[in-house]
PDB file of N, CA and C in Angstrom:
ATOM      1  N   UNK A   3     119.412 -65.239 -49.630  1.00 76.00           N
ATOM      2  CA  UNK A   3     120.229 -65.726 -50.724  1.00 76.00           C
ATOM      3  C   UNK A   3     121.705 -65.545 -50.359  1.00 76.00           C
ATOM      4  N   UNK A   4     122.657 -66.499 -50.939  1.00 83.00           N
ATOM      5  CA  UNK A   4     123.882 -66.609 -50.559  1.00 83.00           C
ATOM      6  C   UNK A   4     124.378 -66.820 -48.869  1.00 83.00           C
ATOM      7  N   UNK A   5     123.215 -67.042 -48.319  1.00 78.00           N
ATOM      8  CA  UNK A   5     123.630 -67.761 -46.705  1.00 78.00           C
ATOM      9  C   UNK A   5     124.045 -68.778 -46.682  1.00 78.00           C
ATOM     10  N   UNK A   6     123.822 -69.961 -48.060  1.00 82.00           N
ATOM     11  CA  UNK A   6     124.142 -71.601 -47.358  1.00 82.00           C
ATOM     12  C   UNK A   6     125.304 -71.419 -47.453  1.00 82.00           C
ATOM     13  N   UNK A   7     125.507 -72.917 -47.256  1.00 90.00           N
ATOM     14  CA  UNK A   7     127.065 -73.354 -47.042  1.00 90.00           C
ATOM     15  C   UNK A   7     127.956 -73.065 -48.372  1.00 90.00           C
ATOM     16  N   UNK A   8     129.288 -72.567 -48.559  1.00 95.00           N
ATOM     17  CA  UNK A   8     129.774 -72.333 -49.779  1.00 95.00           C
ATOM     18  C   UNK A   8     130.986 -73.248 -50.309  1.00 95.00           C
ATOM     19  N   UNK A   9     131.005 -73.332 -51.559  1.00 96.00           N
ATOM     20  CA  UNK A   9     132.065 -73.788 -51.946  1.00 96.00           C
ATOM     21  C   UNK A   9     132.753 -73.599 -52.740  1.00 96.00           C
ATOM     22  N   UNK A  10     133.714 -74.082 -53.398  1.00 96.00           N
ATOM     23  CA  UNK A  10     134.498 -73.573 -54.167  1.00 96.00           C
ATOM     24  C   UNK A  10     134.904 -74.804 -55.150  1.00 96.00           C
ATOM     25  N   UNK A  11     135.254 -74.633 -56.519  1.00 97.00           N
ATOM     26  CA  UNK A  11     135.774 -75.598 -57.403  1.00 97.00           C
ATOM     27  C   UNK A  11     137.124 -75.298 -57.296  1.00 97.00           C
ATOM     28  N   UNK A  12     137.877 -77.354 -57.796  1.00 97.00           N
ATOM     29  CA  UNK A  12     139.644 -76.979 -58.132  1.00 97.00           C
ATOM     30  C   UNK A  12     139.908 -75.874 -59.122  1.00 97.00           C
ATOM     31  N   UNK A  13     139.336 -75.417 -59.728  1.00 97.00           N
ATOM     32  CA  UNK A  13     139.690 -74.039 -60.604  1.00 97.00           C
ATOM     33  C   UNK A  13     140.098 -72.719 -60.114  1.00 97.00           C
ATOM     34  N   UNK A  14     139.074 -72.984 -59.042  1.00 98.00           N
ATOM     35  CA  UNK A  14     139.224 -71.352 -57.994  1.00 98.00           C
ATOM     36  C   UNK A  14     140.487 -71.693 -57.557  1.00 98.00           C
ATOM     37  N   UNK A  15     140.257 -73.061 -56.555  1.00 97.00           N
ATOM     38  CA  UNK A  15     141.859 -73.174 -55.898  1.00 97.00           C
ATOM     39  C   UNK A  15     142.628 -73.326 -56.510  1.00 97.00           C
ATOM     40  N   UNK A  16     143.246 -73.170 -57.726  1.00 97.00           N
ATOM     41  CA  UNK A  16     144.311 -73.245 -58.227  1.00 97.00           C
ATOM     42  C   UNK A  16     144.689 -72.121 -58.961  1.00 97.00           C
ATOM     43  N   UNK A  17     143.653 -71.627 -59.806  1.00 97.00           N
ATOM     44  CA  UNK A  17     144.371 -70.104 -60.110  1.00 97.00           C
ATOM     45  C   UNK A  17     143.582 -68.858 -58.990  1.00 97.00           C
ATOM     46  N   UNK A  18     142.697 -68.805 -57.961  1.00 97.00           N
ATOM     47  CA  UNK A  18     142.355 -67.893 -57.936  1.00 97.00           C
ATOM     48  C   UNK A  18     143.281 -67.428 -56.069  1.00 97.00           C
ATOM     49  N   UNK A  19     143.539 -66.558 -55.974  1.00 96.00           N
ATOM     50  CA  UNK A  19     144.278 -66.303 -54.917  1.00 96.00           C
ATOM     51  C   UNK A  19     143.218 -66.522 -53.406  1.00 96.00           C
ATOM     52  N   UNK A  20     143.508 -66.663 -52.337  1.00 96.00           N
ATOM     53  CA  UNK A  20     142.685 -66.673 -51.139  1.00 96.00           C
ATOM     54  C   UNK A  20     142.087 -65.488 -50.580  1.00 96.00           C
ATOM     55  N   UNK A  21     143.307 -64.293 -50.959  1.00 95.00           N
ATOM     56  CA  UNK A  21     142.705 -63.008 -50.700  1.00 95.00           C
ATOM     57  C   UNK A  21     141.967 -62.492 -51.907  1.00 95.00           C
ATOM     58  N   UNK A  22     141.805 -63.057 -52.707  1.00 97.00           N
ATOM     59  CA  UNK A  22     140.660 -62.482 -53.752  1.00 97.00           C
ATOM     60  C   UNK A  22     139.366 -63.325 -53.871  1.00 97.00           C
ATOM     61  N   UNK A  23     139.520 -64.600 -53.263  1.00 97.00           N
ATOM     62  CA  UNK A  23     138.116 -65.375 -53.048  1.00 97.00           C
ATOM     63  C   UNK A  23     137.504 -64.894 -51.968  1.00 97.00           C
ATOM     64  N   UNK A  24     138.213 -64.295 -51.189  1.00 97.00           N
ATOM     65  CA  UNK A  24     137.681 -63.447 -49.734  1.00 97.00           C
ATOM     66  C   UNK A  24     136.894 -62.287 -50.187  1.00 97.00           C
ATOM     67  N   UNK A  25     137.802 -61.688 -50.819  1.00 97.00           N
ATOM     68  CA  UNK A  25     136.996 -60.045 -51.444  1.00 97.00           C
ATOM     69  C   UNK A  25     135.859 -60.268 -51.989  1.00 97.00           C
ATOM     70  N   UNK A  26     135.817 -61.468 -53.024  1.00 97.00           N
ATOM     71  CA  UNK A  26     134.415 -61.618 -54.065  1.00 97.00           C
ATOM     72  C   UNK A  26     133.250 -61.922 -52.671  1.00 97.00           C
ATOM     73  N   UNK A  27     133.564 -63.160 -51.848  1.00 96.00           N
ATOM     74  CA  UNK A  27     132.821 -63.456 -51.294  1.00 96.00           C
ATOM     75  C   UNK A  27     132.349 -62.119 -50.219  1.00 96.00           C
ATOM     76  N   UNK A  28     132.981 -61.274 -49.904  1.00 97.00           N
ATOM     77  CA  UNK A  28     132.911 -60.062 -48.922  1.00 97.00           C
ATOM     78  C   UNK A  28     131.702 -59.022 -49.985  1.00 97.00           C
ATOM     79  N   UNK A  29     132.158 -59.027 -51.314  1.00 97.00           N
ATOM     80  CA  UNK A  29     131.661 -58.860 -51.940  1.00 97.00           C
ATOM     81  C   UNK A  29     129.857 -58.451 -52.178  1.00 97.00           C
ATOM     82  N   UNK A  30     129.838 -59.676 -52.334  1.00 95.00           N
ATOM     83  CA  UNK A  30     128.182 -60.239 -52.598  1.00 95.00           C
ATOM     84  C   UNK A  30     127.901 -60.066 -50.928  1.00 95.00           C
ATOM     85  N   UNK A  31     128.134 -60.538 -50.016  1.00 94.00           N
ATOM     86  CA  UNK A  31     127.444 -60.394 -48.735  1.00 94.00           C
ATOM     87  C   UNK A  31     127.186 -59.029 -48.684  1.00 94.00           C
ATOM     88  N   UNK A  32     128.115 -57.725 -49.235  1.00 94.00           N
ATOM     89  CA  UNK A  32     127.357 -56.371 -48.820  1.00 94.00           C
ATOM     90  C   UNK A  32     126.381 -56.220 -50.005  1.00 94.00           C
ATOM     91  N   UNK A  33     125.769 -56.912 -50.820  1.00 92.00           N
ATOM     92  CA  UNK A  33     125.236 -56.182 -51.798  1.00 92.00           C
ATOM     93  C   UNK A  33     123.313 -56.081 -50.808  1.00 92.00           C
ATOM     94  N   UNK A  34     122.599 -55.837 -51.696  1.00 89.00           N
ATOM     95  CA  UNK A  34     121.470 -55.317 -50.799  1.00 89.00           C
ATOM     96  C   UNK A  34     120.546 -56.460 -50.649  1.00 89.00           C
ATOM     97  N   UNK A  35     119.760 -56.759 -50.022  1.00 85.00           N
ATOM     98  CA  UNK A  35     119.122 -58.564 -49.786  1.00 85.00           C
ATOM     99  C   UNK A  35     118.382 -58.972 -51.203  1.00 85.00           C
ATOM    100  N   UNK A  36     117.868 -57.801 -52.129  1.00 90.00           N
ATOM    101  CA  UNK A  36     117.388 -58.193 -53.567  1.00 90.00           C
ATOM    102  C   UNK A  36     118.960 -58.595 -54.559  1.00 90.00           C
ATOM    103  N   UNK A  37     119.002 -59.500 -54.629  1.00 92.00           N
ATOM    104  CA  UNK A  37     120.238 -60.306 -55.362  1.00 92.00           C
ATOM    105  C   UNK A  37     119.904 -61.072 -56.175  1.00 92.00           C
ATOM    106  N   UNK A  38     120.814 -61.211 -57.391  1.00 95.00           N
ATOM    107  CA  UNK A  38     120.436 -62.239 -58.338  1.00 95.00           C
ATOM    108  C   UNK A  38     121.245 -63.268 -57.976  1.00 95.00           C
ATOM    109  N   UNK A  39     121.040 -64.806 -58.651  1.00 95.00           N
ATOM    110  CA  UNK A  39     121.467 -65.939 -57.886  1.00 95.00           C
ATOM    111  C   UNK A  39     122.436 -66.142 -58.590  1.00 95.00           C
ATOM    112  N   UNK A  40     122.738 -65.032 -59.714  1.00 97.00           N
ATOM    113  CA  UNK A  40     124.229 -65.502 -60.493  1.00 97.00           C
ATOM    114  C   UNK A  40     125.251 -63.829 -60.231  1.00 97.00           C
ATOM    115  N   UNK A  41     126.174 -63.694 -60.001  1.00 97.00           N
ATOM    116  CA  UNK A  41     127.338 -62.980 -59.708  1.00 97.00           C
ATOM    117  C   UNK A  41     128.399 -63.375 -60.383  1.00 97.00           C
ATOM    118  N   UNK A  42     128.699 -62.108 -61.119  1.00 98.00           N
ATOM    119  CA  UNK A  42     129.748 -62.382 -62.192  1.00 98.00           C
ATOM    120  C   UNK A  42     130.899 -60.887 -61.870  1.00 98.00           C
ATOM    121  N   UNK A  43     132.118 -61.603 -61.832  1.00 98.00           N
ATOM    122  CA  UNK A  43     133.438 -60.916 -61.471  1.00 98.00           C
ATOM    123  C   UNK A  43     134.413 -61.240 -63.045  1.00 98.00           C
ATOM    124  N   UNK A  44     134.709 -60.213 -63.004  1.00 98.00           N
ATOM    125  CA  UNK A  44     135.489 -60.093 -64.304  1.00 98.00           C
ATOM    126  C   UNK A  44     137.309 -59.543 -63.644  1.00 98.00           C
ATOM    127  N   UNK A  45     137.494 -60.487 -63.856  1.00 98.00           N
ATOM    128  CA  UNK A  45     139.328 -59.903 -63.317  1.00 98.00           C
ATOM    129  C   UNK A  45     140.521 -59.847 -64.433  1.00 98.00           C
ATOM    130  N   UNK A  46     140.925 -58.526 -64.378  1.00 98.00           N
ATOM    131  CA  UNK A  46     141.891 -57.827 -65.313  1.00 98.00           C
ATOM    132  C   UNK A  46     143.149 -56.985 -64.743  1.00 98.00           C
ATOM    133  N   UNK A  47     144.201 -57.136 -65.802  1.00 98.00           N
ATOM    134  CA  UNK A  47     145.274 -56.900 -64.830  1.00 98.00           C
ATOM    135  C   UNK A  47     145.225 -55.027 -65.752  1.00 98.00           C
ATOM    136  N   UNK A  48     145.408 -54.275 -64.838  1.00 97.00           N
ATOM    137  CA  UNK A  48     145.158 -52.513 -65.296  1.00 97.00           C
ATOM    138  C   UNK A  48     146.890 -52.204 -64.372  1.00 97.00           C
ATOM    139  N   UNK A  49     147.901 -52.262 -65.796  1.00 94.00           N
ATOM    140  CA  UNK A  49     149.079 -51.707 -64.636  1.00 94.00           C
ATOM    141  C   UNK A  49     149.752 -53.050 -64.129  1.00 94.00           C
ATOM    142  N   UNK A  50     149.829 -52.336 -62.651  1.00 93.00           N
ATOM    143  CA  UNK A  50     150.430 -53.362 -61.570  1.00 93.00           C
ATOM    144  C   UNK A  50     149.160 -53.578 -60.484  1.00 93.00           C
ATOM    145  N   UNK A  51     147.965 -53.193 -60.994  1.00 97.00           N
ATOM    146  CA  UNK A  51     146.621 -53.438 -60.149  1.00 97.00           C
ATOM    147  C   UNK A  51     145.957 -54.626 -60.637  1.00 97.00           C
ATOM    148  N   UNK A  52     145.278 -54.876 -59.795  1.00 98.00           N
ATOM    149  CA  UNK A  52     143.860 -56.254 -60.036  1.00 98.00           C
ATOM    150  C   UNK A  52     143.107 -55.432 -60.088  1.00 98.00           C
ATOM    151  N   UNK A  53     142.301 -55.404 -61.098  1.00 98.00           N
ATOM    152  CA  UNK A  53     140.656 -54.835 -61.820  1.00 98.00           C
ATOM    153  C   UNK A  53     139.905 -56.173 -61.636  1.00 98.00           C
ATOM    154  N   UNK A  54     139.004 -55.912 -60.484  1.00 98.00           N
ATOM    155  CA  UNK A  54     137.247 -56.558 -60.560  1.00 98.00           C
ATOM    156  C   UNK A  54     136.702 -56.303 -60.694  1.00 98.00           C
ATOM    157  N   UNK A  55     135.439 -55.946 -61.727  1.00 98.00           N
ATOM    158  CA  UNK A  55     134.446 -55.740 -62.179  1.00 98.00           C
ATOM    159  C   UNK A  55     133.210 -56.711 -61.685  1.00 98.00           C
ATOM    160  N   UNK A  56     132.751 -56.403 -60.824  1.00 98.00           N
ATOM    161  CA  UNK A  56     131.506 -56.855 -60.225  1.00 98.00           C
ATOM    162  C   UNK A  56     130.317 -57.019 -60.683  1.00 98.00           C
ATOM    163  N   UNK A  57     129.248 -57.408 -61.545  1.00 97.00           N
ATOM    164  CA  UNK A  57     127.951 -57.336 -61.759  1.00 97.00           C
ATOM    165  C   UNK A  57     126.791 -58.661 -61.977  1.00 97.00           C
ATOM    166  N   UNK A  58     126.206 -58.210 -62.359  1.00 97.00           N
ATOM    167  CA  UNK A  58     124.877 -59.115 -61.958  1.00 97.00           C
ATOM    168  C   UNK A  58     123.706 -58.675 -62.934  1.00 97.00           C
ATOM    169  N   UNK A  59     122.953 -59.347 -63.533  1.00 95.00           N
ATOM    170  CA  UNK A  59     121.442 -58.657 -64.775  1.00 95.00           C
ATOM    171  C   UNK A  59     120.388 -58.412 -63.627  1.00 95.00           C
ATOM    172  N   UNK A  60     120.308 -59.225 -62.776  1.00 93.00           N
ATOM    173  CA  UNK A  60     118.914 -58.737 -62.240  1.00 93.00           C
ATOM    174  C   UNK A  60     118.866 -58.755 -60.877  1.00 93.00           C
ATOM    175  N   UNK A  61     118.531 -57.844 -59.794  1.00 93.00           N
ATOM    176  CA  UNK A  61     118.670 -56.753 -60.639  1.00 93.00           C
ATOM    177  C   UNK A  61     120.186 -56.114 -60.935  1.00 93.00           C
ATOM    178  N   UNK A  62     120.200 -55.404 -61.672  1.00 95.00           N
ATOM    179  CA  UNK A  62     121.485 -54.789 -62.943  1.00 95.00           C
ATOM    180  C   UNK A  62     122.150 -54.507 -61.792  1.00 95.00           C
ATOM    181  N   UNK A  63     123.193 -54.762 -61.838  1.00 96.00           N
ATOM    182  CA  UNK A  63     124.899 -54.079 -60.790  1.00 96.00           C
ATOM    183  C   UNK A  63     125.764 -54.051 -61.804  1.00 96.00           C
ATOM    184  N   UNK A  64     126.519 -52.866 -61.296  1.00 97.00           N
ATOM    185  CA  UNK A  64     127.738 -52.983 -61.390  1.00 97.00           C
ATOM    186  C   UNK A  64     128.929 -52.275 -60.738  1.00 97.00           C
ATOM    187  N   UNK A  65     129.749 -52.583 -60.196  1.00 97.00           N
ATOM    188  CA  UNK A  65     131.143 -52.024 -59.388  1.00 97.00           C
ATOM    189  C   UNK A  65     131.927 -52.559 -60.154  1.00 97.00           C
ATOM    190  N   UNK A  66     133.708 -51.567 -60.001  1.00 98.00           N
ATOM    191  CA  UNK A  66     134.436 -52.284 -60.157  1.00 98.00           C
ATOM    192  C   UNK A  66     135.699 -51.410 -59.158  1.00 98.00           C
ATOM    193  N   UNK A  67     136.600 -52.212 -59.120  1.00 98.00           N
ATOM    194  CA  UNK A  67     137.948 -52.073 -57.701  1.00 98.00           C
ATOM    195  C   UNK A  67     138.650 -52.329 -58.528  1.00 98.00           C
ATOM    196  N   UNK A  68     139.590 -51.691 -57.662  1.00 97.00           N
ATOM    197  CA  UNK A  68     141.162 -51.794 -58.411  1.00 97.00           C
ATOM    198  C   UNK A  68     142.194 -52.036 -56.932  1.00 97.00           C
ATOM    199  N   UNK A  69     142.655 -53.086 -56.891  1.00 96.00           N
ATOM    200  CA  UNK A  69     143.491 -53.133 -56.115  1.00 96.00           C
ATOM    201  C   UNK A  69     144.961 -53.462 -55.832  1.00 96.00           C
ATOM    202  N   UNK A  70     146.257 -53.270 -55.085  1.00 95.00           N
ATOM    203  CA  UNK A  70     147.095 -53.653 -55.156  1.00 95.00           C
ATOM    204  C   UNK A  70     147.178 -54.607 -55.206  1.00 95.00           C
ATOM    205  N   UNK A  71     148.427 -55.259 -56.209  1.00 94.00           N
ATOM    206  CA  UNK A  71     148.327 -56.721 -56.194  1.00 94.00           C
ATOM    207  C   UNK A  71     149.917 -56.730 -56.704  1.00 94.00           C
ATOM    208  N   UNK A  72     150.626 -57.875 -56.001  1.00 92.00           N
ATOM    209  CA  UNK A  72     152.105 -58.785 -56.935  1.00 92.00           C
ATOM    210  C   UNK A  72     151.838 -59.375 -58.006  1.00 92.00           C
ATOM    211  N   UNK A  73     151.240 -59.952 -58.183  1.00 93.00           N
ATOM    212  CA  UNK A  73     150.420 -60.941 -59.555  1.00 93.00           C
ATOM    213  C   UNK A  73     148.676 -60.661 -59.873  1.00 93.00           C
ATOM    214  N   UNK A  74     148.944 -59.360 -60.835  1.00 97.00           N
ATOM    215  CA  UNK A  74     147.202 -59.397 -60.933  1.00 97.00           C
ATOM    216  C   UNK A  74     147.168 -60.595 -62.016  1.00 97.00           C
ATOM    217  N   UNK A  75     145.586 -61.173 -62.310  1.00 97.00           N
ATOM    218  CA  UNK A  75     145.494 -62.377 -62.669  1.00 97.00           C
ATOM    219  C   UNK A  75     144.115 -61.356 -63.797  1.00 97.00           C
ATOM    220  N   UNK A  76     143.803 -62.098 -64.965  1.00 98.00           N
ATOM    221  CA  UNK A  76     143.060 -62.224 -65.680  1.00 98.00           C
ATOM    222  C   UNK A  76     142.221 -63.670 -66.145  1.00 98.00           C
ATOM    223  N   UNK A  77     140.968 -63.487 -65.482  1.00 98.00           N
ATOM    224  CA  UNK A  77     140.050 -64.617 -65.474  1.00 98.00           C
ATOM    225  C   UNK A  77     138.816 -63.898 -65.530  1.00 98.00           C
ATOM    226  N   UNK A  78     137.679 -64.992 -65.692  1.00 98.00           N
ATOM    227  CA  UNK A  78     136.145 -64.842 -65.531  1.00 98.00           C
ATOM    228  C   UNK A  78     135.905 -65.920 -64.637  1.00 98.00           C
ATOM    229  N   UNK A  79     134.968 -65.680 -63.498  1.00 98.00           N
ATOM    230  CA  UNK A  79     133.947 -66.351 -62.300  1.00 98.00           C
ATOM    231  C   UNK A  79     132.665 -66.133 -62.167  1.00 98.00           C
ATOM    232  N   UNK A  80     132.228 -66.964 -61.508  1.00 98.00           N
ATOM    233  CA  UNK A  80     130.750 -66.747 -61.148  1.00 98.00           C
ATOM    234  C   UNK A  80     131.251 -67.083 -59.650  1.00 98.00           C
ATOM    235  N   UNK A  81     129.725 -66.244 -58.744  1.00 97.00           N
ATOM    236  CA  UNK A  81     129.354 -67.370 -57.799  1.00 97.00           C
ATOM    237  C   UNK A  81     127.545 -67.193 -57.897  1.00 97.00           C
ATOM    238  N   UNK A  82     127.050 -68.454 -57.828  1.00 97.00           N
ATOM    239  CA  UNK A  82     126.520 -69.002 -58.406  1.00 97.00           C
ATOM    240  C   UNK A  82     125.435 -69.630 -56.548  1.00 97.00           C
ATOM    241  N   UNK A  83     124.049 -69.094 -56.274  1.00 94.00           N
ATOM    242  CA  UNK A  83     123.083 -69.911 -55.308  1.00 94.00           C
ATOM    243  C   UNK A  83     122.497 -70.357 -56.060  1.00 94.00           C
ATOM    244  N   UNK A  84     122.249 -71.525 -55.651  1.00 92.00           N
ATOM    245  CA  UNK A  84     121.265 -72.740 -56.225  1.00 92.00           C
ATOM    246  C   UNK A  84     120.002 -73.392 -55.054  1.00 92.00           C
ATOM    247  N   UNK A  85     120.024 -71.806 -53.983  1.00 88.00           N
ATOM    248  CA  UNK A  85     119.118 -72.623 -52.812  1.00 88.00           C
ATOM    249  C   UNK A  85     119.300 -73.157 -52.351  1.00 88.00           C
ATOM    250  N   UNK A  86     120.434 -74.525 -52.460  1.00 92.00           N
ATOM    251  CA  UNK A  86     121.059 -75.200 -51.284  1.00 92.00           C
ATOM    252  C   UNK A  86     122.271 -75.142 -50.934  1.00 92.00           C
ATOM    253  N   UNK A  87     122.919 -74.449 -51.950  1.00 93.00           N
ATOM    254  CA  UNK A  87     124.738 -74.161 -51.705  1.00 93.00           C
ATOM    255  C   UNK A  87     124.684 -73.117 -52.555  1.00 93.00           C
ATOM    256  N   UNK A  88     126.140 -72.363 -52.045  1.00 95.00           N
ATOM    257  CA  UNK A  88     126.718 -71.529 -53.069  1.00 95.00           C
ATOM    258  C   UNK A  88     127.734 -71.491 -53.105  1.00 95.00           C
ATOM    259  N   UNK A  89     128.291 -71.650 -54.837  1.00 97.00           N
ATOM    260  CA  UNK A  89     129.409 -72.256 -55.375  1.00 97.00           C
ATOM    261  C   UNK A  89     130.235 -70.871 -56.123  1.00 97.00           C
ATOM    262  N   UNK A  90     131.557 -71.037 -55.768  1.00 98.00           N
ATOM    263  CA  UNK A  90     132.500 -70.402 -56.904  1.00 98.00           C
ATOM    264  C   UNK A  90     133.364 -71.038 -57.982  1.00 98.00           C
ATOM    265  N   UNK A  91     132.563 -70.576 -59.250  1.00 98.00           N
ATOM    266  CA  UNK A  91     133.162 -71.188 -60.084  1.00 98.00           C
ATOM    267  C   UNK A  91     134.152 -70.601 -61.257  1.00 98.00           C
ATOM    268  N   UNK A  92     135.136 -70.922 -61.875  1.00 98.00           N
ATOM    269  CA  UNK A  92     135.633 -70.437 -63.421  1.00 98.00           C
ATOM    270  C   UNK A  92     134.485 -70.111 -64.285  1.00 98.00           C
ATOM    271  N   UNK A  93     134.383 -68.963 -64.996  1.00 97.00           N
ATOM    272  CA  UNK A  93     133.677 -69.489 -66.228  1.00 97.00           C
ATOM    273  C   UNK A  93     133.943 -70.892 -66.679  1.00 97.00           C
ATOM    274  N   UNK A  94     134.642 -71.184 -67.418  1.00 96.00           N
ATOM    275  CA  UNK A  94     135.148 -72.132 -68.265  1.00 96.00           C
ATOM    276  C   UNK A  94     134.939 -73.436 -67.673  1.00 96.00           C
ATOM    277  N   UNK A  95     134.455 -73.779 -66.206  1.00 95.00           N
ATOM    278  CA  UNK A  95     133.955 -74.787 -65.698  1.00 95.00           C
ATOM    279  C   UNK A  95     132.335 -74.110 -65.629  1.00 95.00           C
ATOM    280  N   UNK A  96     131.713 -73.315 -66.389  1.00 88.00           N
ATOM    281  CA  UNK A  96     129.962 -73.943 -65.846  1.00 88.00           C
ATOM    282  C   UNK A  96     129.332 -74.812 -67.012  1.00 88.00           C
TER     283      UNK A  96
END
């Protein structure tokens, strides 16, 4: 899960930074090979840090990071396998 080819929606590319589509995606590749096919990142600005909150229902995860950032951003994402691709999306686009 999460090997195919990936992609990304104009939503990501426009508000979501390159070094934080890197992290999510760095992300999910370490999690353990039992994965759910939906991944949900919650991003909050804590301070002058980026807060990601990492999790998933099945099975149950959760992490969250705090990292330096110039512009932390507040949004909701998925990324999202469908078995033949895997997509990053906005909430607000599924």
């Amino acid at each position: 899960m999460f090997d195919n080819n990936r992609y990304l929606t104009c939503g990501i590319d426009s508000k979501i930074p390159l070094e934080l589509q890197l992290f999510m995606w760095e992300c999910v590749d370490q999690l353990p090979p039992e994965r759910d096919y939906l991944q949900i990142f919650d991003l909050e600005i804590v301070g002058s840090m980026q807060s990601i909150t990492h999790r998933s229902e099945e099975p149950e995860y959760r992490k969250v990071y705090l990292l330096p950032s110039e512009k932390p951003i507040t949004e909701k994402l998925y990324i999202i396998d469908d078995g033949d691709h895997c997509t990053m999306l906005l909430a607000s686009e599924y």
